[in-house]
Amino acid sequence: MDIDKSLVDSPAPRLEGLAELTPTFSVAVLHCNPDADPKAAFRSLVTFLRTTLESRGQARSVRCLGEVVLAEPDQIEGVGSLLELGIDGLYASVRERRTMPSWAGEDQQVFDVANQLTVVVRCGAFVVLHTPVSDEALRKWLQKFKGLYRYLPSAILRRTLQGDGKTVWLRGVHRRRATKADSKTLGGLRIQEVLDDEDGSFALSAAVIDYLPLDESAVVRGRLTVSPAKSHLYWKFRVDLLTFLAAATETVTLFEKSFAVEPPEEPFWQLAVPETELANVYGAYDVTIAEPDELPGAADPDGELAERAELLRNSFLEVRGHSGSPAFTAVVGREGAEVGSLSIKPAARGDGFELDVRFAGTPSNEAVARQIRDAVGNGELLRIYYESGHTFGECQINLQNQTAPPFANLEFADFGRYRVNQEKPSVRGDQAIHDAIGLINDCSLFAWVATAYPTGWLVCDDGAGEVADFLHLADGTLTAIHVKGAQSTSSTRQVAVTAYQEVVAQAVKNLRLLDNRSLIERFTTPRIARPAAWLDGTRQTELSEFLTALRARTTLNKTKVVIVQPHLLRPVHDAARKAAEEGKPTRDSRSLTLLDGLLRSARRTVISHWDDLTVIGSE
């Protein structure tokens, strides 16, 4: 287990017992610039880590307990050679860091002691870092030595590791206003299904995904937290060193493939769009200071970010933007007194951006102005809002996503002999309508519903004060079915939003009536003497067993809403959708966009109460 002699000798003792380490796979991944020598870049990185880890910062003391640097031929006792593991270089160190608790007085000799592990793995042009060194310090080093490493492109981080989103941390890119959150966190079974066009004004800070690799033998799987702006991955398990190294080489292989071929589509495509061209950004008009603790996984062991944020919050930055340019001037001061001006402009940094901050003219109070300038740094704590609709934040520039997605739950059915423009049987009176549903001469949409739901209970509630036209109950799942006839029977009828407005409004208005206890009370004494009802397709004369089935439901059972409105034809829908996708809008494509918006809004309301909304059109 020989130390790489090309590195500066260290006075620290050699770290023994590597195989016994059990680090958490919480890592940043860097990619060596093509013009740099990966071996030389790795040596520089190790030198930087040594220097940083020796820095006391706000701690009372730091002490290296041991370190080791290994090259390709070296062995890790109990694990194997780096060559066998597919690793080109490894650096590991442990330091002791002693800090005074916030509650302790200056005269009390009481300390918090933390033992911190650093493990850095080099695989070709990639390095995988597990370290207590802050993202801020690492970012500054990368900026100082631009020719060595860079963070992975955020698109690679967002798109390589696919899976059901479980949690997302979002930051707003919209104009700040009291009626909309600046940031938010969402959790659920599959966040991709939760996000909608209203989330197009939020950008992704980080996401927890349920990662399921294509390779069944893959080590890394399950819950992964991905922070694209920080090039950071967190796999919640604490693992032995061999598993840690396998996870590192495995993720590097995945990222190498993503660099070679186009990665999959964006998993959270509804969110704000990352901007790559500064020429599209102009008119800065406002700036806010981000809270360090609102950024998931932010590493700030020395409290530097918190100190800078506090200094900026106690200062003022008055933005004076430039039309046609992302650059702007910030008049800065403290306690109401102006101390100078800063010239600030975003500059490309790898896949993202950082702020170039300089004095604009001679400050009236250079000491205070310099403090504010240094606190601004590369822009890690700033959010800058532009008239162009862009927002700078977390070293990324994002534009609000104005592309409204299609309504997700649109289905088409063959209505065959049934009249798509006739909602119910052509008779008068509530009881007469119920009695006529499904008779031989009934070609109404009510009759179609009776044939479309042949299993479980189907109960008609048509009439004044109805919950829905029908309620379907099977295996505990309750479906409220609302029916509306098409405005025309023409085989070329156009998309019409008005055909859906009334039935959608009715479905939304009646959502609170679907509470199970309310339904039991309602059907214990039904409004209609003999409501039309079927059990497994057979007509029933009374509802006692239906009530028994309702009482057997629990909060685990699903409640859904279905709207049957056959006005929308599949061929017309498909042609309109294609025209929109090809950028050749037609009358139908514009109407379909409006219809999508109506149905998406209705679905948001439905899922705020129950499980989901489905709309059925005509083949």
Coordinates of C-alpha atoms in Angstrom, one line a residue:
M1 CA 0.0 0.0 0.0
D2 CA 2.7 2.5 -1.2
I3 CA 2.1 6.2 -1.2
D4 CA 2.3 8.0 -4.6
K5 CA 5.8 9.6 -4.4
S6 CA 4.9 12.1 -7.1
L7 CA 2.9 13.9 -4.4
V8 CA 4.4 16.1 -1.7
D9 CA 5.2 14.0 1.3
S10 CA 2.8 14.6 4.2
P11 CA 3.9 14.9 7.9
A12 CA 0.5 13.2 8.9
P13 CA 0.6 9.6 9.9
R14 CA -0.4 7.1 7.2
L15 CA -4.1 6.1 7.4
E16 CA -4.4 2.4 8.1
G17 CA -7.4 0.1 8.0
L18 CA -9.0 1.5 4.9
A19 CA -11.0 -1.7 4.3
E20 CA -12.8 -1.1 7.6
L21 CA -14.2 2.3 6.6
T22 CA -18.0 2.6 6.1
P23 CA -18.5 6.0 4.4
T24 CA -21.9 7.2 3.2
F25 CA -22.1 7.6 -0.6
S26 CA -22.5 11.4 -0.5
V27 CA -20.3 12.6 -3.3
A28 CA -19.5 15.4 -5.8
V29 CA -18.5 14.3 -9.3
L30 CA -16.0 16.3 -11.3
H31 CA -14.9 15.9 -14.9
C32 CA -11.3 16.7 -15.9
N33 CA -11.0 19.3 -18.7
P34 CA -10.0 17.7 -22.0
D35 CA -6.8 19.7 -22.3
A36 CA -5.6 18.8 -18.8
D37 CA -3.6 15.8 -17.7
P38 CA -5.9 13.7 -15.4
K39 CA -2.9 12.6 -13.2
A40 CA -1.6 16.1 -12.8
A41 CA -5.1 17.4 -12.1
F42 CA -5.6 14.8 -9.4
R43 CA -2.3 15.8 -7.7
S44 CA -3.5 19.4 -7.7
L45 CA -6.9 18.4 -6.2
V46 CA -5.2 16.4 -3.5
T47 CA -2.9 19.3 -2.7
F48 CA -6.0 21.6 -2.5
L49 CA -7.8 19.2 -0.2
R50 CA -4.8 18.9 2.1
T51 CA -4.5 22.6 2.4
T52 CA -8.2 23.1 3.0
L53 CA -8.6 20.4 5.5
E54 CA -5.7 21.9 7.5
S55 CA -7.4 25.3 7.6
R56 CA -9.0 25.9 11.0
G57 CA -11.7 28.3 9.8
Q58 CA -14.1 28.9 12.8
A59 CA -13.0 25.8 14.5
R60 CA -10.8 25.9 17.7
S61 CA -8.5 23.4 16.2
V62 CA -8.1 20.8 13.4
R63 CA -5.8 17.8 13.2
C64 CA -5.1 15.3 10.5
L65 CA -5.3 11.8 12.1
G66 CA -4.0 10.0 9.0
E67 CA -4.0 10.0 5.2
V68 CA -2.9 8.0 2.3
V69 CA -2.5 8.4 -1.5
L70 CA -2.7 5.3 -3.7
A71 CA -1.9 4.9 -7.4
E72 CA -3.1 2.2 -9.9
P73 CA -0.7 -0.7 -8.9
D74 CA -1.2 -0.2 -5.1
Q75 CA -3.2 -2.6 -3.0
I76 CA -5.8 -2.0 -0.4
E77 CA -5.5 -4.8 2.2
G78 CA -8.7 -6.9 2.3
V79 CA -10.1 -5.2 -0.8
G80 CA -7.7 -5.7 -3.7
S81 CA -5.6 -3.6 -6.1
L82 CA -6.8 -0.4 -7.6
L83 CA -6.2 -1.8 -11.0
E84 CA -8.6 -4.7 -10.3
L85 CA -11.2 -2.2 -9.0
G86 CA -11.0 -0.1 -12.1
I87 CA -9.6 2.9 -10.2
D88 CA -6.6 5.0 -11.2
G89 CA -6.0 6.9 -8.0
L90 CA -7.3 7.2 -4.4
Y91 CA -6.8 9.7 -1.7
A92 CA -8.2 9.3 1.9
S93 CA -7.8 11.2 5.1
V94 CA -9.4 11.6 8.5
R95 CA -9.2 14.8 10.5
E96 CA -10.4 15.8 13.9
R97 CA -12.2 19.1 14.2
R98 CA -12.9 20.8 17.5
T99 CA -15.5 23.5 17.8
M100 CA -17.0 25.4 20.7
P101 CA -20.8 24.8 21.1
S102 CA -22.9 27.9 20.5
W103 CA -24.2 27.8 24.1
A104 CA -20.7 27.7 25.7
G105 CA -19.1 30.8 27.1
E106 CA -15.6 31.9 26.2
D107 CA -14.2 30.7 29.5
Q108 CA -15.8 27.3 29.3
Q109 CA -13.4 24.7 27.9
V110 CA -16.1 22.6 26.3
F111 CA -15.7 21.4 22.7
D112 CA -17.7 19.5 20.1
V113 CA -15.3 17.0 18.4
A114 CA -16.1 15.7 14.9
N115 CA -14.0 13.2 13.0
Q116 CA -14.4 13.8 9.3
L117 CA -13.5 11.5 6.5
T118 CA -12.4 12.4 3.0
V119 CA -12.2 9.8 0.2
V120 CA -11.4 10.8 -3.4
V121 CA -11.6 8.3 -6.2
R122 CA -10.1 8.9 -9.7
C123 CA -11.5 6.9 -12.6
G124 CA -10.0 8.2 -15.9
A125 CA -11.1 11.8 -16.4
F126 CA -13.5 11.7 -13.5
V127 CA -13.1 12.1 -9.8
V128 CA -15.6 11.2 -7.1
L129 CA -15.3 13.2 -3.9
H130 CA -16.7 12.4 -0.4
T131 CA -15.4 15.3 1.7
P132 CA -16.4 17.8 4.4
V133 CA -14.8 20.5 2.3
S134 CA -17.7 22.9 1.5
D135 CA -19.2 23.3 -2.0
E136 CA -18.2 27.0 -1.7
A137 CA -14.5 26.2 -1.2
L138 CA -14.5 23.6 -3.9
R139 CA -16.2 26.0 -6.3
K140 CA -13.7 28.8 -5.6
W141 CA -10.8 26.3 -6.3
L142 CA -12.4 25.2 -9.5
Q143 CA -12.8 28.8 -10.6
K144 CA -9.2 29.7 -9.7
F145 CA -7.9 26.6 -11.7
K146 CA -10.3 26.6 -14.6
G147 CA -8.1 24.4 -16.7
L148 CA -8.3 21.4 -14.3
Y149 CA -11.9 20.3 -13.4
R150 CA -15.5 21.3 -13.9
Y151 CA -18.8 20.2 -12.5
L152 CA -20.8 17.8 -14.6
P153 CA -23.3 19.6 -16.9
S154 CA -26.6 19.9 -15.0
A155 CA -28.4 18.2 -17.9
I156 CA -26.3 15.1 -17.4
L157 CA -27.1 15.0 -13.7
R158 CA -30.8 15.6 -14.3
R159 CA -31.3 13.1 -17.1
T160 CA -28.8 10.2 -16.5
L161 CA -30.4 8.8 -13.4
Q162 CA -34.0 8.1 -14.2
G163 CA -36.7 7.0 -11.8
D164 CA -39.9 8.0 -10.0
G165 CA -39.5 11.4 -8.3
K166 CA -40.2 11.2 -4.6
T167 CA -39.2 14.7 -3.5
V168 CA -38.2 17.8 -5.3
W169 CA -36.8 21.1 -4.0
L170 CA -37.8 24.0 -6.3
R171 CA -36.8 27.6 -6.5
G172 CA -38.9 30.2 -8.3
V173 CA -37.8 32.0 -11.4
H174 CA -40.9 34.1 -11.7
R175 CA -41.3 37.7 -10.7
R176 CA -41.6 37.8 -6.9
R177 CA -45.1 38.4 -5.6
A178 CA -47.0 37.8 -2.5
T179 CA -49.4 35.4 -4.1
K180 CA -46.8 32.9 -5.2
A181 CA -44.0 31.1 -3.3
D182 CA -40.4 31.9 -3.9
S183 CA -39.5 28.2 -3.4
K184 CA -41.3 25.0 -2.5
T185 CA -40.8 21.4 -1.7
L186 CA -43.0 18.6 -3.1
G187 CA -43.2 15.0 -2.1
G188 CA -45.2 12.1 -3.4
L189 CA -45.3 8.7 -5.0
R190 CA -44.3 10.0 -8.5
I191 CA -43.6 13.7 -8.6
Q192 CA -43.6 13.6 -12.4
E193 CA -47.4 13.2 -12.2
V194 CA -47.8 15.9 -9.6
L195 CA -46.0 18.7 -11.5
D196 CA -48.1 20.7 -14.0
D197 CA -47.8 23.9 -16.1
E198 CA -48.1 26.1 -13.0
D199 CA -44.8 24.7 -11.9
G200 CA -43.1 26.0 -15.1
S201 CA -42.0 29.0 -13.1
F202 CA -39.9 26.9 -10.7
A203 CA -36.4 25.5 -11.4
L204 CA -35.0 22.3 -9.9
S205 CA -32.6 22.6 -7.0
A206 CA -32.5 18.9 -6.1
A207 CA -34.6 15.8 -6.4
V208 CA -34.9 12.5 -4.6
I209 CA -35.6 9.7 -7.2
D210 CA -36.3 6.0 -6.8
Y211 CA -33.5 4.9 -9.1
L212 CA -34.0 1.6 -10.9
P213 CA -30.9 0.7 -13.0
L214 CA -31.2 -1.2 -16.2
D215 CA -28.4 -3.5 -15.1
E216 CA -29.9 -5.9 -12.5
S217 CA -26.4 -6.4 -11.0
A218 CA -25.9 -2.7 -10.4
V219 CA -24.8 -1.7 -6.9
V220 CA -26.5 1.7 -6.8
R221 CA -30.3 1.6 -6.7
G222 CA -33.2 2.9 -4.7
R223 CA -33.4 6.4 -3.2
L224 CA -30.9 8.8 -4.7
T225 CA -30.7 12.6 -4.1
V226 CA -29.4 14.5 -7.1
S227 CA -28.3 18.1 -6.8
P228 CA -27.5 19.2 -10.4
A229 CA -26.0 22.7 -9.6
K230 CA -23.6 21.1 -7.1
S231 CA -22.8 18.0 -9.3
H232 CA -23.7 16.1 -6.2
L233 CA -25.2 12.6 -5.5
Y234 CA -26.4 11.2 -2.2
W235 CA -27.2 7.5 -1.7
K236 CA -28.6 7.2 1.8
F237 CA -26.9 4.0 2.7
R238 CA -23.7 3.7 4.7
V239 CA -21.6 1.1 2.9
D240 CA -18.3 -0.7 3.3
L241 CA -15.3 0.7 1.3
L242 CA -15.6 -2.0 -1.4
T243 CA -19.2 -1.1 -2.0
F244 CA -18.3 2.6 -2.0
L245 CA -15.6 2.1 -4.6
A246 CA -18.0 0.0 -6.7
A247 CA -20.7 2.7 -6.5
A248 CA -18.1 5.3 -7.6
T249 CA -16.9 3.4 -10.6
E250 CA -20.5 2.5 -11.6
T251 CA -21.7 6.1 -11.5
V252 CA -18.7 7.2 -13.5
T253 CA -19.5 4.6 -16.2
L254 CA -23.0 5.9 -16.4
F255 CA -21.9 9.5 -16.8
E256 CA -19.3 8.5 -19.4
K257 CA -22.1 6.9 -21.5
S258 CA -24.2 10.1 -21.1
F259 CA -21.4 12.2 -22.5
A260 CA -21.0 9.8 -25.4
V261 CA -24.7 9.6 -26.4
E262 CA -27.8 11.8 -25.9
P263 CA -29.2 11.0 -22.4
P264 CA -32.9 10.3 -21.9
E265 CA -35.5 13.1 -21.8
E266 CA -35.8 15.5 -18.8
P267 CA -37.6 13.6 -16.0
F268 CA -39.2 16.9 -14.7
W269 CA -39.9 18.5 -18.1
Q270 CA -42.6 20.7 -16.7
L271 CA -40.1 22.9 -14.8
A272 CA -38.3 26.0 -15.9
V273 CA -35.9 25.7 -18.8
P274 CA -32.1 26.1 -18.2
E275 CA -30.7 28.9 -20.3
T276 CA -27.4 28.4 -22.1
E277 CA -27.1 31.7 -24.1
L278 CA -26.5 34.9 -22.2
A279 CA -27.5 36.8 -25.3
N280 CA -31.1 36.0 -24.4
V281 CA -30.9 37.5 -20.9
Y282 CA -31.4 41.2 -20.3
G283 CA -32.9 43.8 -18.0
A284 CA -32.0 42.9 -14.4
Y285 CA -34.5 44.6 -12.0
D286 CA -34.3 42.9 -8.6
V287 CA -32.1 40.8 -6.4
T288 CA -32.7 38.7 -3.3
I289 CA -30.5 36.8 -0.9
A290 CA -31.1 33.1 -0.8
E291 CA -31.1 31.3 2.6
P292 CA -28.2 28.9 2.8
D293 CA -30.3 26.3 4.6
E294 CA -32.9 26.2 1.8
L295 CA -30.4 24.6 -0.6
P296 CA -30.5 20.8 0.0
G297 CA -27.2 19.3 1.0
A298 CA -25.5 22.7 1.4
A299 CA -22.2 22.0 3.1
D300 CA -21.1 25.0 5.2
P301 CA -19.1 23.5 8.1
D302 CA -17.2 26.7 8.8
G303 CA -20.3 28.9 8.7
E304 CA -18.9 31.1 5.9
L305 CA -22.0 31.0 3.7
A306 CA -24.2 31.9 6.7
E307 CA -21.9 34.8 7.6
R308 CA -21.9 36.2 4.0
A309 CA -25.7 35.8 3.8
E310 CA -26.1 37.7 7.0
L311 CA -23.8 40.5 5.9
L312 CA -25.7 40.8 2.6
R313 CA -29.1 40.9 4.4
N314 CA -27.8 43.7 6.5
S315 CA -26.7 45.6 3.4
F316 CA -28.6 46.9 0.5
L317 CA -28.1 46.3 -3.2
E318 CA -30.1 48.6 -5.5
V319 CA -30.2 47.1 -9.0
R320 CA -29.9 49.2 -12.1
G321 CA -30.2 46.9 -15.1
H322 CA -29.1 47.4 -18.7
S323 CA -31.5 46.8 -21.6
G324 CA -30.1 44.2 -24.0
S325 CA -27.5 42.9 -21.5
P326 CA -27.4 40.5 -18.5
A327 CA -24.9 42.9 -16.8
F328 CA -26.1 45.4 -14.3
T329 CA -24.9 47.9 -11.7
A330 CA -25.7 47.5 -8.0
V331 CA -25.5 50.5 -5.8
V332 CA -24.5 49.1 -2.4
G333 CA -24.6 50.4 1.2
R334 CA -25.3 49.7 4.8
E335 CA -27.5 51.3 7.4
G336 CA -29.0 53.5 4.7
A337 CA -25.7 55.0 3.6
E338 CA -24.4 54.4 0.1
V339 CA -20.8 53.2 0.0
G340 CA -20.2 52.5 -3.7
S341 CA -21.3 50.7 -6.8
L342 CA -20.6 47.2 -8.1
S343 CA -20.5 46.2 -11.8
I344 CA -22.0 42.7 -12.0
K345 CA -22.4 40.4 -14.9
P346 CA -22.9 36.7 -15.3
A347 CA -20.1 34.8 -17.1
A348 CA -20.2 31.2 -18.4
R349 CA -18.7 28.6 -16.1
G350 CA -18.8 25.1 -17.7
D351 CA -22.4 24.2 -17.9
G352 CA -23.5 27.1 -15.6
F353 CA -22.7 30.7 -14.8
E354 CA -21.0 32.7 -12.1
L355 CA -20.9 36.4 -11.4
D356 CA -18.0 38.6 -12.3
V357 CA -18.2 41.3 -9.6
R358 CA -16.0 44.5 -9.7
F359 CA -16.1 48.0 -8.4
A360 CA -17.8 50.5 -10.7
G361 CA -15.8 53.6 -10.0
T362 CA -14.2 54.5 -6.7
P363 CA -16.3 53.6 -3.6
S364 CA -16.9 56.3 -1.0
N365 CA -16.2 53.7 1.8
E366 CA -13.9 51.1 0.3
A367 CA -13.7 48.9 3.3
V368 CA -17.5 48.3 3.5
A369 CA -17.9 48.2 -0.2
R370 CA -15.2 45.5 -0.4
Q371 CA -16.9 43.5 2.3
I372 CA -20.2 43.5 0.3
R373 CA -18.3 42.7 -2.9
D374 CA -16.6 39.7 -1.3
A375 CA -19.9 38.5 0.3
V376 CA -21.5 38.5 -3.2
G377 CA -18.6 36.3 -4.3
N378 CA -19.5 34.2 -7.4
G379 CA -23.2 34.7 -6.8
E380 CA -23.9 31.6 -4.8
L381 CA -26.3 33.4 -2.4
L382 CA -28.0 35.8 -4.9
R383 CA -31.1 35.4 -7.0
I384 CA -31.2 38.0 -9.8
Y385 CA -34.5 38.6 -11.7
Y386 CA -34.5 39.8 -15.3
E387 CA -37.1 41.5 -17.5
S388 CA -36.4 38.8 -20.1
G389 CA -38.1 36.4 -17.7
H390 CA -34.9 34.8 -16.6
T391 CA -33.6 34.2 -13.0
F392 CA -30.0 33.7 -11.9
G393 CA -29.7 31.4 -8.9
E394 CA -27.4 28.6 -7.7
C395 CA -25.0 29.4 -10.6
Q396 CA -27.7 28.6 -13.1
I397 CA -29.9 30.8 -15.3
N398 CA -33.4 29.6 -15.9
L399 CA -36.4 30.8 -18.0
Q400 CA -40.0 30.2 -17.0
N401 CA -41.4 27.2 -19.0
Q402 CA -44.3 28.6 -21.0
T403 CA -44.9 25.4 -22.9
A404 CA -48.2 24.1 -21.5
P405 CA -48.3 20.3 -21.5
P406 CA -51.1 18.2 -23.0
F407 CA -53.8 17.0 -20.6
A408 CA -52.4 13.7 -19.3
N409 CA -55.6 11.5 -18.8
L410 CA -57.4 11.7 -22.2
E411 CA -58.9 8.5 -23.5
F412 CA -61.0 7.6 -26.5
A413 CA -63.8 5.1 -26.7
D414 CA -65.9 3.6 -29.5
F415 CA -69.5 4.6 -28.9
G416 CA -70.8 2.4 -31.7
R417 CA -74.6 2.5 -32.0
Y418 CA -75.0 5.1 -29.3
R419 CA -75.9 8.7 -30.1
V420 CA -72.9 10.8 -29.0
N421 CA -75.2 13.9 -28.8
Q422 CA -77.9 12.3 -26.6
E423 CA -77.1 12.3 -22.9
K424 CA -80.0 10.3 -21.5
P425 CA -83.2 8.4 -22.6
S426 CA -85.8 10.5 -24.5
V427 CA -88.4 10.4 -21.8
R428 CA -89.6 12.9 -19.2
G429 CA -89.4 12.7 -15.4
D430 CA -86.6 11.4 -13.2
Q431 CA -88.1 8.0 -12.5
A432 CA -88.9 7.5 -16.1
I433 CA -85.3 8.3 -17.1
H434 CA -84.0 5.8 -14.6
D435 CA -86.4 3.1 -15.7
A436 CA -85.5 3.6 -19.4
I437 CA -81.7 3.4 -19.1
G438 CA -80.4 0.4 -21.1
L439 CA -83.7 -0.7 -22.7
I440 CA -83.5 -2.1 -26.2
N441 CA -84.4 1.2 -27.9
D442 CA -82.2 3.3 -25.6
C443 CA -79.2 4.7 -27.6
S444 CA -78.2 7.4 -25.1
L445 CA -74.8 7.9 -23.5
F446 CA -76.4 6.7 -20.2
A447 CA -77.0 3.3 -21.9
W448 CA -73.4 3.3 -23.1
V449 CA -72.2 3.8 -19.5
A450 CA -74.3 0.9 -18.4
T451 CA -72.5 -1.4 -20.9
A452 CA -69.0 0.2 -20.3
Y453 CA -69.0 -0.8 -16.6
P454 CA -70.1 -4.4 -16.5
T455 CA -68.5 -5.4 -13.2
G456 CA -69.2 -4.2 -9.6
W457 CA -71.9 -1.8 -8.7
L458 CA -73.2 0.9 -11.1
V459 CA -75.8 3.3 -9.6
C460 CA -77.4 6.2 -11.5
D461 CA -77.9 9.4 -9.5
D462 CA -79.2 11.6 -12.3
G463 CA -81.6 14.3 -11.3
A464 CA -81.8 17.5 -9.3
G465 CA -78.9 17.8 -6.8
E466 CA -77.1 14.8 -8.2
V467 CA -73.6 13.8 -7.0
A468 CA -72.8 12.5 -10.5
D469 CA -74.7 10.9 -13.3
F470 CA -73.4 7.5 -12.2
L471 CA -71.4 6.1 -9.3
H472 CA -69.3 2.9 -10.0
L473 CA -68.0 0.9 -7.1
A474 CA -65.7 -2.1 -7.7
D475 CA -63.0 -3.6 -5.4
G476 CA -63.3 -0.6 -3.1
T477 CA -62.6 2.0 -5.9
L478 CA -65.4 4.6 -6.3
T479 CA -65.7 6.4 -9.7
A480 CA -68.0 9.4 -10.1
I481 CA -69.1 9.5 -13.8
H482 CA -70.3 12.7 -15.3
V483 CA -71.9 12.5 -18.8
K484 CA -72.4 15.2 -21.4
G485 CA -73.6 14.9 -25.0
A486 CA -71.5 16.2 -27.9
Q487 CA -72.5 19.4 -29.6
S488 CA -72.5 17.7 -33.0
T489 CA -72.6 14.3 -34.6
S490 CA -70.5 15.3 -37.6
S491 CA -67.5 13.1 -38.2
T492 CA -65.4 16.2 -38.8
R493 CA -66.6 18.3 -35.9
Q494 CA -63.9 20.7 -34.6
V495 CA -62.4 20.9 -31.1
A496 CA -64.8 23.0 -28.9
V497 CA -63.9 24.1 -25.4
T498 CA -67.5 25.1 -24.7
A499 CA -68.6 21.5 -25.1
Y500 CA -66.6 20.7 -21.9
Q501 CA -67.1 23.8 -19.7
E502 CA -70.4 22.9 -18.1
V503 CA -69.7 19.2 -17.4
V504 CA -66.2 20.1 -16.0
A505 CA -67.7 22.8 -13.7
Q506 CA -70.3 20.3 -12.5
A507 CA -67.7 17.6 -11.8
V508 CA -65.5 20.1 -9.8
K509 CA -68.4 21.5 -7.9
N510 CA -69.5 18.1 -6.7
L511 CA -66.2 16.8 -5.4
R512 CA -67.0 17.4 -1.7
L513 CA -70.1 15.3 -2.1
L514 CA -68.0 12.1 -2.7
D515 CA -67.2 11.8 1.0
N516 CA -68.1 8.2 1.9
R517 CA -70.2 9.1 4.9
S518 CA -72.2 11.6 2.9
L519 CA -72.8 9.0 0.1
I520 CA -74.0 6.4 2.7
E521 CA -76.5 8.9 4.1
R522 CA -77.6 10.0 0.6
F523 CA -78.4 6.5 -0.6
T524 CA -79.9 5.2 2.6
T525 CA -82.9 7.3 1.6
P526 CA -82.5 7.8 -2.2
R527 CA -84.2 10.8 -3.9
I528 CA -85.5 8.5 -6.6
A529 CA -87.9 5.7 -5.5
R530 CA -86.2 3.1 -7.7
P531 CA -82.7 4.3 -8.8
A532 CA -81.3 2.6 -11.8
A533 CA -78.6 0.2 -10.5
W534 CA -76.7 -2.8 -11.7
L535 CA -74.5 -5.4 -10.0
D536 CA -72.1 -7.1 -12.4
G537 CA -74.3 -6.1 -15.2
T538 CA -77.6 -7.3 -13.7
R539 CA -80.3 -4.8 -12.9
Q540 CA -81.1 -4.5 -9.2
T541 CA -84.2 -3.3 -7.5
E542 CA -82.7 -2.1 -4.2
L543 CA -79.4 -0.7 -2.8
S544 CA -78.8 -2.4 0.5
E545 CA -75.8 -4.4 -0.8
F546 CA -74.5 -1.2 -2.4
L547 CA -74.6 0.5 0.9
T548 CA -72.8 -2.5 2.5
A549 CA -70.1 -2.1 -0.1
L550 CA -69.8 1.6 0.6
R551 CA -69.5 1.0 4.4
A552 CA -66.7 -1.5 3.7
R553 CA -64.5 1.1 2.1
T554 CA -61.5 2.6 3.9
T555 CA -59.3 5.5 3.4
L556 CA -56.9 3.2 1.5
N557 CA -59.5 2.9 -1.3
K558 CA -59.4 5.2 -4.3
T559 CA -61.9 7.7 -5.5
K560 CA -61.8 8.8 -9.1
V561 CA -63.7 11.1 -11.4
V562 CA -64.5 10.4 -15.1
I563 CA -66.0 12.8 -17.6
V564 CA -67.7 11.2 -20.6
Q565 CA -67.9 13.8 -23.4
P566 CA -67.5 12.4 -26.9
H567 CA -67.4 15.7 -28.7
L568 CA -63.6 15.4 -29.1
L569 CA -62.7 13.0 -32.0
R570 CA -59.4 11.2 -31.9
P571 CA -58.5 12.0 -35.5
V572 CA -59.2 15.7 -35.0
H573 CA -57.3 15.6 -31.7
D574 CA -54.3 13.8 -33.3
A575 CA -54.1 16.3 -36.2
A576 CA -54.4 19.3 -33.9
R577 CA -51.7 17.9 -31.6
K578 CA -49.4 17.2 -34.6
A579 CA -49.9 20.7 -35.9
A580 CA -48.9 22.2 -32.5
E581 CA -45.8 20.0 -32.2
E582 CA -44.7 21.0 -35.7
G583 CA -45.1 24.7 -35.0
K584 CA -47.9 25.0 -37.6
P585 CA -50.9 26.1 -35.5
T586 CA -54.4 25.7 -36.7
R587 CA -57.8 26.6 -35.4
D588 CA -58.1 23.2 -33.8
S589 CA -54.6 23.2 -32.3
R590 CA -55.3 26.6 -30.6
S591 CA -58.6 25.3 -29.3
L592 CA -57.0 22.1 -28.1
T593 CA -54.5 24.2 -26.1
L594 CA -57.4 26.0 -24.4
L595 CA -59.1 22.6 -23.7
D596 CA -55.8 21.2 -22.3
G597 CA -55.7 24.2 -19.9
L598 CA -59.3 23.7 -18.8
L599 CA -58.8 20.0 -18.1
R600 CA -55.5 20.4 -16.4
S601 CA -57.0 23.0 -14.1
A602 CA -59.9 20.6 -13.3
R603 CA -57.5 17.7 -12.7
R604 CA -55.5 19.8 -10.2
T605 CA -58.7 20.5 -8.3
V606 CA -59.7 16.8 -8.4
I607 CA -56.4 15.5 -7.1
S608 CA -56.4 18.0 -4.3
H609 CA -59.4 16.1 -3.0
W610 CA -59.3 12.6 -4.5
D611 CA -57.2 10.4 -6.7
D612 CA -57.5 11.4 -10.4
L613 CA -59.6 12.7 -13.3
T614 CA -60.0 10.9 -16.7
V615 CA -61.8 12.4 -19.7
I616 CA -63.3 10.1 -22.4
G617 CA -63.6 11.4 -26.0
S618 CA -64.7 9.5 -29.2
E619 CA -62.8 7.3 -31.5

